[in-house]
C-alpha cells in the first residue's frame, strides 16, 4: 500500500499506471501466485469460476478510479494516445452507460473507471480478482461512494494478502488482527459483529487461495492529501511525495478582495485574451448559473471587440460550430470573433462535455473554457 502526493499537472494519473503496466510486475506476481496455489493443497474454486476463460485475467489489470466520468474518459483517451493504441484495447474507460474495455478480443490492462463503477463491480466480485493494482486517484475529493469504496478495497486487500503467495499465513492471531483492524475502521462494536466479519474474511481468503489470486496492491494518489487520515486507515502505508510539474506555473493574486467574482473573472479573461500571446484559458466558476452568465457576458464583450487584423478572421464575427447549436445559454459552444467559448459542468450531456477537450477548429485563435471543478 502506497500513498502518492504529487502536484497538479505532474502526470501522476497518466504516467504511473502506464509505467507499472509496461514493467510486467502484475503478470509476474500473478504467475507466482498461481504456481504457489497449485503446489499447495487448497479448497476447490467456486462453481461459478470458469478456469479456462478467467485464469488469464486474474490480477492482470490496473484500475484507476476517478470521481467524475469526464476525467475517466479523457484520461483513458490521453493514455491511449501516449501508448499508441486504440481506446478499448490496452487502455479503456468504464463509466455509467459507456464501457470500452475488452473490445476487439483484447484484454484491457489499464481501466479508468468512476468510483461508482468499481463499487458496483465489487458487489459481484468482492475480491476484485481482475485487478492486481487499484489506484484510488483524487482521494481528497471524498464522497459517499468514495468512502465506501475505500472500505471495500481495504477488505479485498486484507483477504488477498494472506495465503496468496507462498502457501499462506493462516494462524488465528493474524486473522483476528485483521478483523479487529477492519472492525475499528468500520466502527463495529460487539462480539457478534466481529464474528460475522471474521467468517466473511475467512471465506474470502479461502476463495482467494483456491483461485491463486496474488496480493492486491493499492495506491492512493492526490495533490492535496491529508496524509495522517489515510495512514490511520491503511496502517503501514508508505508515503511518497513527488514535487514538480510537467510545465511551469505562475501564480498571480489580486491586491484587494473582489466584491463581484463574476465581473472579476470576466475582466481577467478579456485582459488575457487582449494582452497576452496565444494560449487557451480555463476559468473555474461555482456552478452552472454563473457559467452561463459569464458565457453570455463574454460573448457580448467579444462581439464588441475589433478583430485583430494580424489574425485570420475571414469568417463571421459570430459562428456556430456545425452540429452543436446556436445558444450558449443551453450549454452549447460558439466561436465569437475568433475565440471558442466552451462551457463545462455536470448537467451537460456527455457529447457536449467533450467539446471542451477537442482541438480548436480552423479560424479559431483561442479557447476559453468556463467550468466547474469537474475539469
Short mmCIF file of C-alpha atoms in Angstrom, two decimals:
data_model
loop_
_atom_site.label_atom_id
_atom_site.label_comp_id
_atom_site.label_asym_id
_atom_site.label_seq_id
_atom_site.Cartn_x
_atom_site.Cartn_y
_atom_site.Cartn_z
CA UNK A 1 0.00 0.00 0.00
CA UNK A 2 1.48 3.34 -1.10
CA UNK A 3 0.29 6.95 -0.96
CA UNK A 4 1.50 9.33 -3.67
CA UNK A 5 1.34 13.09 -3.14
CA UNK A 6 2.14 14.97 -6.33
CA UNK A 7 1.34 18.41 -7.65
CA UNK A 8 -1.34 19.05 -10.24
CA UNK A 9 -0.05 18.54 -13.75
CA UNK A 10 2.77 16.21 -12.70
CA UNK A 11 1.35 13.30 -14.69
CA UNK A 12 0.55 11.01 -11.77
CA UNK A 13 -2.77 9.85 -13.22
CA UNK A 14 -1.35 9.05 -16.67
CA UNK A 15 2.27 8.02 -16.17
CA UNK A 16 2.24 5.77 -13.08
CA UNK A 17 -0.35 3.27 -14.44
CA UNK A 18 1.48 3.12 -17.79
CA UNK A 19 4.87 2.52 -16.11
CA UNK A 20 3.50 -0.31 -13.97
CA UNK A 21 1.66 -1.92 -16.88
CA UNK A 22 4.73 -1.90 -19.11
CA UNK A 23 7.01 -3.20 -16.33
CA UNK A 24 5.28 -6.59 -16.20
CA UNK A 25 5.11 -6.61 -12.40
CA UNK A 26 1.49 -7.70 -12.28
CA UNK A 27 1.98 -10.60 -14.71
CA UNK A 28 4.95 -11.91 -12.73
CA UNK A 29 3.03 -11.65 -9.46
CA UNK A 30 0.00 -13.46 -10.92
CA UNK A 31 2.16 -16.30 -12.30
CA UNK A 32 3.97 -16.73 -8.96
CA UNK A 33 0.67 -16.85 -7.05
CA UNK A 34 -0.84 -19.37 -9.48
CA UNK A 35 2.23 -21.59 -9.19
CA UNK A 36 2.12 -21.41 -5.39
CA UNK A 37 -1.58 -22.33 -5.25
CA UNK A 38 -1.11 -25.41 -7.46
CA UNK A 39 1.77 -26.72 -5.30
CA UNK A 40 -0.24 -26.44 -2.06
CA UNK A 41 -3.49 -28.31 -1.26
CA UNK A 42 -6.38 -25.88 -1.42
CA UNK A 43 -10.17 -25.92 -1.48
CA UNK A 44 -11.76 -26.17 -4.95
CA UNK A 45 -12.63 -22.94 -6.74
CA UNK A 46 -16.23 -21.75 -6.66
CA UNK A 47 -18.56 -23.36 -9.25
CA UNK A 48 -19.13 -20.02 -10.99
CA UNK A 49 -15.45 -19.71 -11.81
CA UNK A 50 -14.55 -20.74 -15.37
CA UNK A 51 -10.92 -21.78 -15.23
CA UNK A 52 -10.25 -21.59 -18.96
CA UNK A 53 -11.65 -18.13 -19.56
CA UNK A 54 -10.82 -16.34 -16.33
CA UNK A 55 -7.42 -17.63 -15.24
CA UNK A 56 -5.63 -15.41 -17.75
CA UNK A 57 -7.46 -12.35 -16.43
CA UNK A 58 -6.75 -12.76 -12.71
CA UNK A 59 -4.84 -9.80 -11.25
CA UNK A 60 -3.56 -8.69 -14.66
CA UNK A 61 -5.33 -5.32 -14.89
CA UNK A 62 -4.89 -1.91 -13.28
CA UNK A 63 -7.95 0.05 -12.21
CA UNK A 64 -7.62 3.82 -11.78
CA UNK A 65 -10.67 5.35 -10.12
CA UNK A 66 -11.84 8.88 -10.82
CA UNK A 67 -14.57 10.86 -9.04
CA UNK A 68 -16.06 12.05 -12.36
CA UNK A 69 -16.85 10.42 -15.68
CA UNK A 70 -15.27 13.25 -17.70
CA UNK A 71 -11.91 12.65 -16.01
CA UNK A 72 -12.10 8.88 -16.60
CA UNK A 73 -12.89 9.27 -20.31
CA UNK A 74 -10.31 11.96 -21.05
CA UNK A 75 -7.53 10.23 -19.10
CA UNK A 76 -8.16 6.96 -20.91
CA UNK A 77 -8.03 8.77 -24.25
CA UNK A 78 -4.81 10.55 -23.29
CA UNK A 79 -3.03 7.37 -22.14
CA UNK A 80 -4.21 5.52 -25.26
CA UNK A 81 -2.60 8.23 -27.39
CA UNK A 82 0.66 8.08 -25.42
CA UNK A 83 0.81 4.27 -25.69
CA UNK A 84 -0.12 4.45 -29.39
CA UNK A 85 -3.10 2.14 -29.07
CA UNK A 86 -6.79 2.27 -29.92
CA UNK A 87 -9.04 3.18 -26.97
CA UNK A 88 -10.69 0.00 -25.70
CA UNK A 89 -7.71 -2.27 -26.38
CA UNK A 90 -4.82 -1.87 -23.94
CA UNK A 91 -6.42 1.15 -22.28
CA UNK A 92 -10.14 1.71 -21.79
CA UNK A 93 -12.66 3.53 -19.65
CA UNK A 94 -15.68 2.31 -17.73
CA UNK A 95 -18.33 4.83 -16.77
CA UNK A 96 -22.09 4.65 -16.48
CA UNK A 97 -23.68 3.65 -19.81
CA UNK A 98 -20.25 3.64 -21.51
CA UNK A 99 -17.82 0.72 -21.27
CA UNK A 100 -14.95 0.50 -23.78
CA UNK A 101 -12.98 -2.30 -22.08
CA UNK A 102 -12.18 -5.72 -23.55
CA UNK A 103 -13.16 -4.77 -27.10
CA UNK A 104 -11.94 -6.47 -30.29
CA UNK A 105 -10.80 -9.53 -28.35
CA UNK A 106 -8.27 -7.57 -26.27
CA UNK A 107 -7.87 -7.88 -22.52
CA UNK A 108 -7.74 -4.28 -21.31
CA UNK A 109 -4.76 -3.76 -19.00
CA UNK A 110 -5.44 -0.21 -17.77
CA UNK A 111 -9.02 0.69 -16.89
CA UNK A 112 -10.07 4.20 -15.90
CA UNK A 113 -13.37 3.92 -14.04
CA UNK A 114 -15.57 6.08 -11.88
CA UNK A 115 -15.83 5.24 -8.18
CA UNK A 116 -19.38 4.01 -8.64
CA UNK A 117 -18.46 1.55 -11.40
CA UNK A 118 -15.73 -0.12 -9.34
CA UNK A 119 -18.06 -0.22 -6.36
CA UNK A 120 -20.71 -1.94 -8.49
CA UNK A 121 -18.12 -4.45 -9.71
CA UNK A 122 -17.10 -5.15 -6.10
CA UNK A 123 -20.71 -6.10 -5.29
CA UNK A 124 -20.39 -9.01 -7.74
CA UNK A 125 -16.70 -9.77 -7.06
CA UNK A 126 -15.66 -8.64 -3.53
CA UNK A 127 -12.08 -9.89 -4.10
CA UNK A 128 -11.66 -7.68 -7.19
CA UNK A 129 -9.93 -10.68 -8.73
CA UNK A 130 -9.37 -9.00 -12.08
CA UNK A 131 -7.09 -6.33 -10.64
CA UNK A 132 -3.53 -6.62 -9.42
CA UNK A 133 -3.39 -2.89 -8.65
CA UNK A 134 -6.14 -0.48 -7.68
CA UNK A 135 -5.24 3.22 -7.83
CA UNK A 136 -7.60 5.45 -5.88
CA UNK A 137 -6.98 8.80 -7.56
CA UNK A 138 -8.06 12.24 -6.34
CA UNK A 139 -8.55 10.81 -2.86
CA UNK A 140 -9.12 14.27 -1.36
CA UNK A 141 -12.44 14.62 -3.24
CA UNK A 142 -14.31 12.44 -0.80
CA UNK A 143 -17.92 11.42 -1.34
CA UNK A 144 -20.19 8.68 -0.01
CA UNK A 145 -19.21 6.33 -2.85
CA UNK A 146 -15.52 7.08 -2.36
CA UNK A 147 -15.59 6.37 1.37
CA UNK A 148 -17.46 3.08 0.86
CA UNK A 149 -15.03 2.13 -1.91
CA UNK A 150 -12.06 2.65 0.40
CA UNK A 151 -13.53 0.15 2.83
CA UNK A 152 -14.32 -2.36 0.07
CA UNK A 153 -10.81 -2.13 -1.40
CA UNK A 154 -9.24 -2.45 2.04
CA UNK A 155 -11.22 -5.62 2.76
CA UNK A 156 -10.16 -7.15 -0.57
CA UNK A 157 -6.55 -6.21 0.17
CA UNK A 158 -6.68 -7.90 3.60
CA UNK A 159 -8.38 -11.01 2.17
CA UNK A 160 -5.79 -11.42 -0.59
CA UNK A 161 -2.63 -10.63 1.34
CA UNK A 162 -2.69 -13.97 3.22
CA UNK A 163 -2.47 -17.35 1.54
CA UNK A 164 -1.96 -15.66 -1.79
CA UNK A 165 1.74 -16.28 -2.24
CA UNK A 166 3.93 -18.90 -0.64
CA UNK A 167 1.23 -21.08 0.84
CA UNK A 168 -0.28 -18.50 3.12
CA UNK A 169 -0.19 -17.47 6.71
CA UNK A 170 -3.31 -18.85 8.32
CA UNK A 171 -2.72 -18.51 12.05
CA UNK A 172 -5.65 -17.27 14.08
CA UNK A 173 -3.74 -14.37 15.62
CA UNK A 174 -3.24 -12.75 12.23
CA UNK A 175 -6.86 -13.43 11.29
CA UNK A 176 -8.13 -11.73 14.44
CA UNK A 177 -5.71 -8.85 14.00
CA UNK A 178 -7.10 -8.15 10.53
CA UNK A 179 -10.71 -8.47 11.67
CA UNK A 180 -10.15 -6.13 14.59
CA UNK A 181 -8.46 -3.61 12.30
CA UNK A 182 -11.36 -3.77 9.86
CA UNK A 183 -13.80 -3.51 12.76
CA UNK A 184 -12.12 -0.43 14.21
CA UNK A 185 -12.26 1.29 10.85
CA UNK A 186 -15.86 0.32 10.16
CA UNK A 187 -16.96 1.29 13.67
CA UNK A 188 -18.10 -2.22 14.59
CA UNK A 189 -18.84 -2.84 18.25
CA UNK A 190 -19.89 -6.09 19.88
CA UNK A 191 -18.74 -9.68 19.57
CA UNK A 192 -21.46 -10.63 17.10
CA UNK A 193 -20.28 -8.11 14.52
CA UNK A 194 -16.69 -9.33 14.80
CA UNK A 195 -17.75 -12.97 14.43
CA UNK A 196 -19.69 -12.20 11.26
CA UNK A 197 -16.84 -10.16 9.85
CA UNK A 198 -14.36 -12.94 10.68
CA UNK A 199 -16.49 -15.52 8.84
CA UNK A 200 -16.73 -13.30 5.76
CA UNK A 201 -12.98 -12.66 5.79
CA UNK A 202 -12.16 -16.36 6.13
CA UNK A 203 -14.42 -17.25 3.18
CA UNK A 204 -12.83 -14.56 1.04
CA UNK A 205 -9.35 -15.80 1.92
CA UNK A 206 -10.22 -19.38 1.09
CA UNK A 207 -11.57 -18.33 -2.28
CA UNK A 208 -8.53 -16.15 -2.99
CA UNK A 209 -6.18 -19.02 -2.21
CA UNK A 210 -8.22 -21.54 -4.22
CA UNK A 211 -8.06 -19.31 -7.28
CA UNK A 212 -4.39 -18.42 -6.82
CA UNK A 213 -5.08 -14.69 -6.59
CA UNK A 214 -1.95 -12.68 -5.70
CA UNK A 215 -1.73 -9.84 -3.22
CA UNK A 216 -3.82 -6.79 -4.15
CA UNK A 217 -1.66 -3.70 -4.40
CA UNK A 218 -3.34 -0.40 -3.55
CA UNK A 219 -2.12 3.10 -4.36
CA UNK A 220 -3.80 6.28 -3.11
CA UNK A 221 -2.97 9.42 -5.08
CA UNK A 222 -3.81 13.05 -4.52
CA UNK A 223 -2.37 16.51 -4.96
CA UNK A 224 -3.68 17.71 -1.56
CA UNK A 225 -3.84 14.58 0.57
CA UNK A 226 -4.42 14.52 4.32
CA UNK A 227 -1.65 12.00 4.95
CA UNK A 228 -2.40 11.25 8.61
CA UNK A 229 -6.03 10.30 7.91
CA UNK A 230 -5.10 7.76 5.25
CA UNK A 231 -2.18 6.37 7.24
CA UNK A 232 -4.59 5.61 10.07
CA UNK A 233 -6.93 3.90 7.63
CA UNK A 234 -4.13 1.95 5.91
CA UNK A 235 -1.64 1.12 8.71
CA UNK A 236 1.91 0.71 7.49
CA UNK A 237 1.33 2.54 4.21
CA UNK A 238 4.36 4.20 2.67
CA UNK A 239 4.01 7.86 1.67
CA UNK A 240 5.88 9.18 -1.37
CA UNK A 241 5.96 12.92 -2.06
CA UNK A 242 6.99 13.78 -5.63
CA UNK A 243 7.34 17.52 -6.32
CA UNK A 244 7.37 19.16 -9.72
CA UNK A 245 5.10 19.70 -12.72
CA UNK A 246 5.45 19.00 -16.41
CA UNK A 247 5.01 22.69 -17.17
CA UNK A 248 5.79 25.97 -15.34
CA UNK A 249 3.05 27.61 -13.30
CA UNK A 250 3.00 31.27 -12.31
CA UNK A 251 0.65 32.29 -9.52
CA UNK A 252 -0.72 35.85 -9.57
CA UNK A 253 -3.11 37.24 -6.95
CA UNK A 254 -5.28 40.35 -6.79
CA UNK A 255 -4.10 43.07 -4.44
CA UNK A 256 -7.55 43.57 -2.94
CA UNK A 257 -10.55 41.36 -2.31
CA UNK A 258 -13.06 41.34 -5.18
CA UNK A 259 -16.70 42.03 -4.36
CA UNK A 260 -18.07 40.60 -7.63
CA UNK A 261 -16.18 37.46 -8.64
CA UNK A 262 -18.19 37.08 -11.85
CA UNK A 263 -17.15 40.53 -13.04
CA UNK A 264 -13.56 39.87 -11.98
CA UNK A 265 -13.42 36.56 -13.83
CA UNK A 266 -14.86 38.19 -16.95
CA UNK A 267 -12.37 41.08 -16.91
CA UNK A 268 -9.44 38.76 -16.31
CA UNK A 269 -10.38 36.51 -19.22
CA UNK A 270 -10.76 39.51 -21.54
CA UNK A 271 -7.44 41.01 -20.43
CA UNK A 272 -5.63 37.72 -21.01
CA UNK A 273 -7.13 37.47 -24.49
CA UNK A 274 -6.31 41.05 -25.42
CA UNK A 275 -2.82 41.48 -23.99
CA UNK A 276 -1.17 38.03 -23.94
CA UNK A 277 0.12 35.64 -26.57
CA UNK A 278 -1.80 32.70 -27.95
CA UNK A 279 -2.94 30.14 -25.41
CA UNK A 280 -6.17 28.77 -24.04
CA UNK A 281 -7.89 29.99 -20.85
CA UNK A 282 -9.63 27.90 -18.17
CA UNK A 283 -11.94 29.77 -15.78
CA UNK A 284 -13.31 27.97 -12.73
CA UNK A 285 -16.73 29.07 -11.50
CA UNK A 286 -19.01 27.74 -8.73
CA UNK A 287 -21.95 26.43 -10.77
CA UNK A 288 -23.99 26.27 -13.94
CA UNK A 289 -25.77 29.60 -13.41
CA UNK A 290 -22.52 31.53 -13.01
CA UNK A 291 -21.02 29.77 -16.03
CA UNK A 292 -23.92 30.69 -18.28
CA UNK A 293 -23.91 34.30 -17.01
CA UNK A 294 -20.18 34.70 -17.73
CA UNK A 295 -20.58 32.98 -21.13
CA UNK A 296 -23.29 35.44 -22.16
CA UNK A 297 -21.27 38.44 -20.97
CA UNK A 298 -18.12 37.13 -22.61
CA UNK A 299 -19.93 36.64 -25.90
CA UNK A 300 -21.28 40.21 -25.73
CA UNK A 301 -17.88 41.79 -24.99
CA UNK A 302 -16.07 39.76 -27.67
CA UNK A 303 -18.62 40.84 -30.27
CA UNK A 304 -17.85 44.47 -29.42
CA UNK A 305 -14.08 43.98 -29.79
CA UNK A 306 -12.43 44.89 -33.07
CA UNK A 307 -10.99 41.86 -34.86
CA UNK A 308 -7.21 41.58 -34.86
CA UNK A 309 -6.08 42.28 -38.42
CA UNK A 310 -2.97 40.14 -37.93
CA UNK A 311 -5.11 37.05 -37.41
CA UNK A 312 -7.26 35.12 -39.82
CA UNK A 313 -10.79 36.24 -39.06
CA UNK A 314 -12.24 35.86 -42.52
CA UNK A 315 -15.20 34.01 -41.02
CA UNK A 316 -18.19 35.72 -39.45
CA UNK A 317 -17.76 37.59 -36.18
CA UNK A 318 -20.10 35.07 -34.55
CA UNK A 319 -20.02 31.48 -35.80
CA UNK A 320 -21.88 28.38 -34.78
CA UNK A 321 -19.87 25.17 -34.71
CA UNK A 322 -21.54 22.69 -37.05
CA UNK A 323 -23.82 20.26 -35.28
CA UNK A 324 -23.64 21.92 -31.87
CA UNK A 325 -26.27 24.64 -31.83
CA UNK A 326 -26.77 28.36 -31.53
CA UNK A 327 -27.44 29.17 -27.87
CA UNK A 328 -24.76 29.41 -25.21
CA UNK A 329 -27.41 29.56 -22.52
CA UNK A 330 -28.36 25.98 -23.40
CA UNK A 331 -24.81 24.78 -22.79
CA UNK A 332 -23.64 24.88 -26.42
CA UNK A 333 -20.29 26.06 -27.78
CA UNK A 334 -19.68 29.02 -30.08
CA UNK A 335 -16.87 30.90 -31.80
CA UNK A 336 -17.05 34.65 -31.25
CA UNK A 337 -14.56 36.91 -33.03
CA UNK A 338 -12.04 34.08 -33.32
CA UNK A 339 -12.49 32.89 -29.71
CA UNK A 340 -14.02 29.50 -28.95
CA UNK A 341 -16.20 29.68 -25.82
CA UNK A 342 -16.78 26.31 -24.15
CA UNK A 343 -18.86 25.59 -21.07
CA UNK A 344 -18.37 22.52 -18.90
CA UNK A 345 -20.49 21.32 -16.00
CA UNK A 346 -22.03 18.06 -14.81
CA UNK A 347 -25.55 18.69 -16.17
CA UNK A 348 -24.32 18.84 -19.77
CA UNK A 349 -24.79 15.75 -21.98
CA UNK A 350 -21.56 13.73 -22.36
CA UNK A 351 -21.22 14.72 -26.03
CA UNK A 352 -21.38 18.42 -25.14
CA UNK A 353 -18.83 17.97 -22.32
CA UNK A 354 -16.30 16.53 -24.77
CA UNK A 355 -16.34 19.75 -26.83
CA UNK A 356 -14.11 21.41 -24.26
CA UNK A 357 -11.40 18.78 -24.84
CA UNK A 358 -11.39 18.77 -28.63
CA UNK A 359 -8.81 20.80 -30.62
CA UNK A 360 -9.76 24.27 -31.77
CA UNK A 361 -11.30 24.41 -35.26
CA UNK A 362 -9.73 26.34 -38.10
CA UNK A 363 -10.07 30.10 -37.82
CA UNK A 364 -10.08 29.97 -34.02
CA UNK A 365 -7.15 31.63 -32.24
CA UNK A 366 -8.04 30.94 -28.60
CA UNK A 367 -10.29 28.73 -26.50
CA UNK A 368 -11.87 29.94 -23.25
CA UNK A 369 -13.36 27.20 -21.10
CA UNK A 370 -15.82 28.12 -18.33
CA UNK A 371 -16.06 25.18 -15.97
CA UNK A 372 -16.94 23.96 -12.52
CA UNK A 373 -14.43 21.77 -10.66
CA UNK A 374 -15.49 18.95 -12.99
CA UNK A 375 -12.46 19.93 -15.10
#
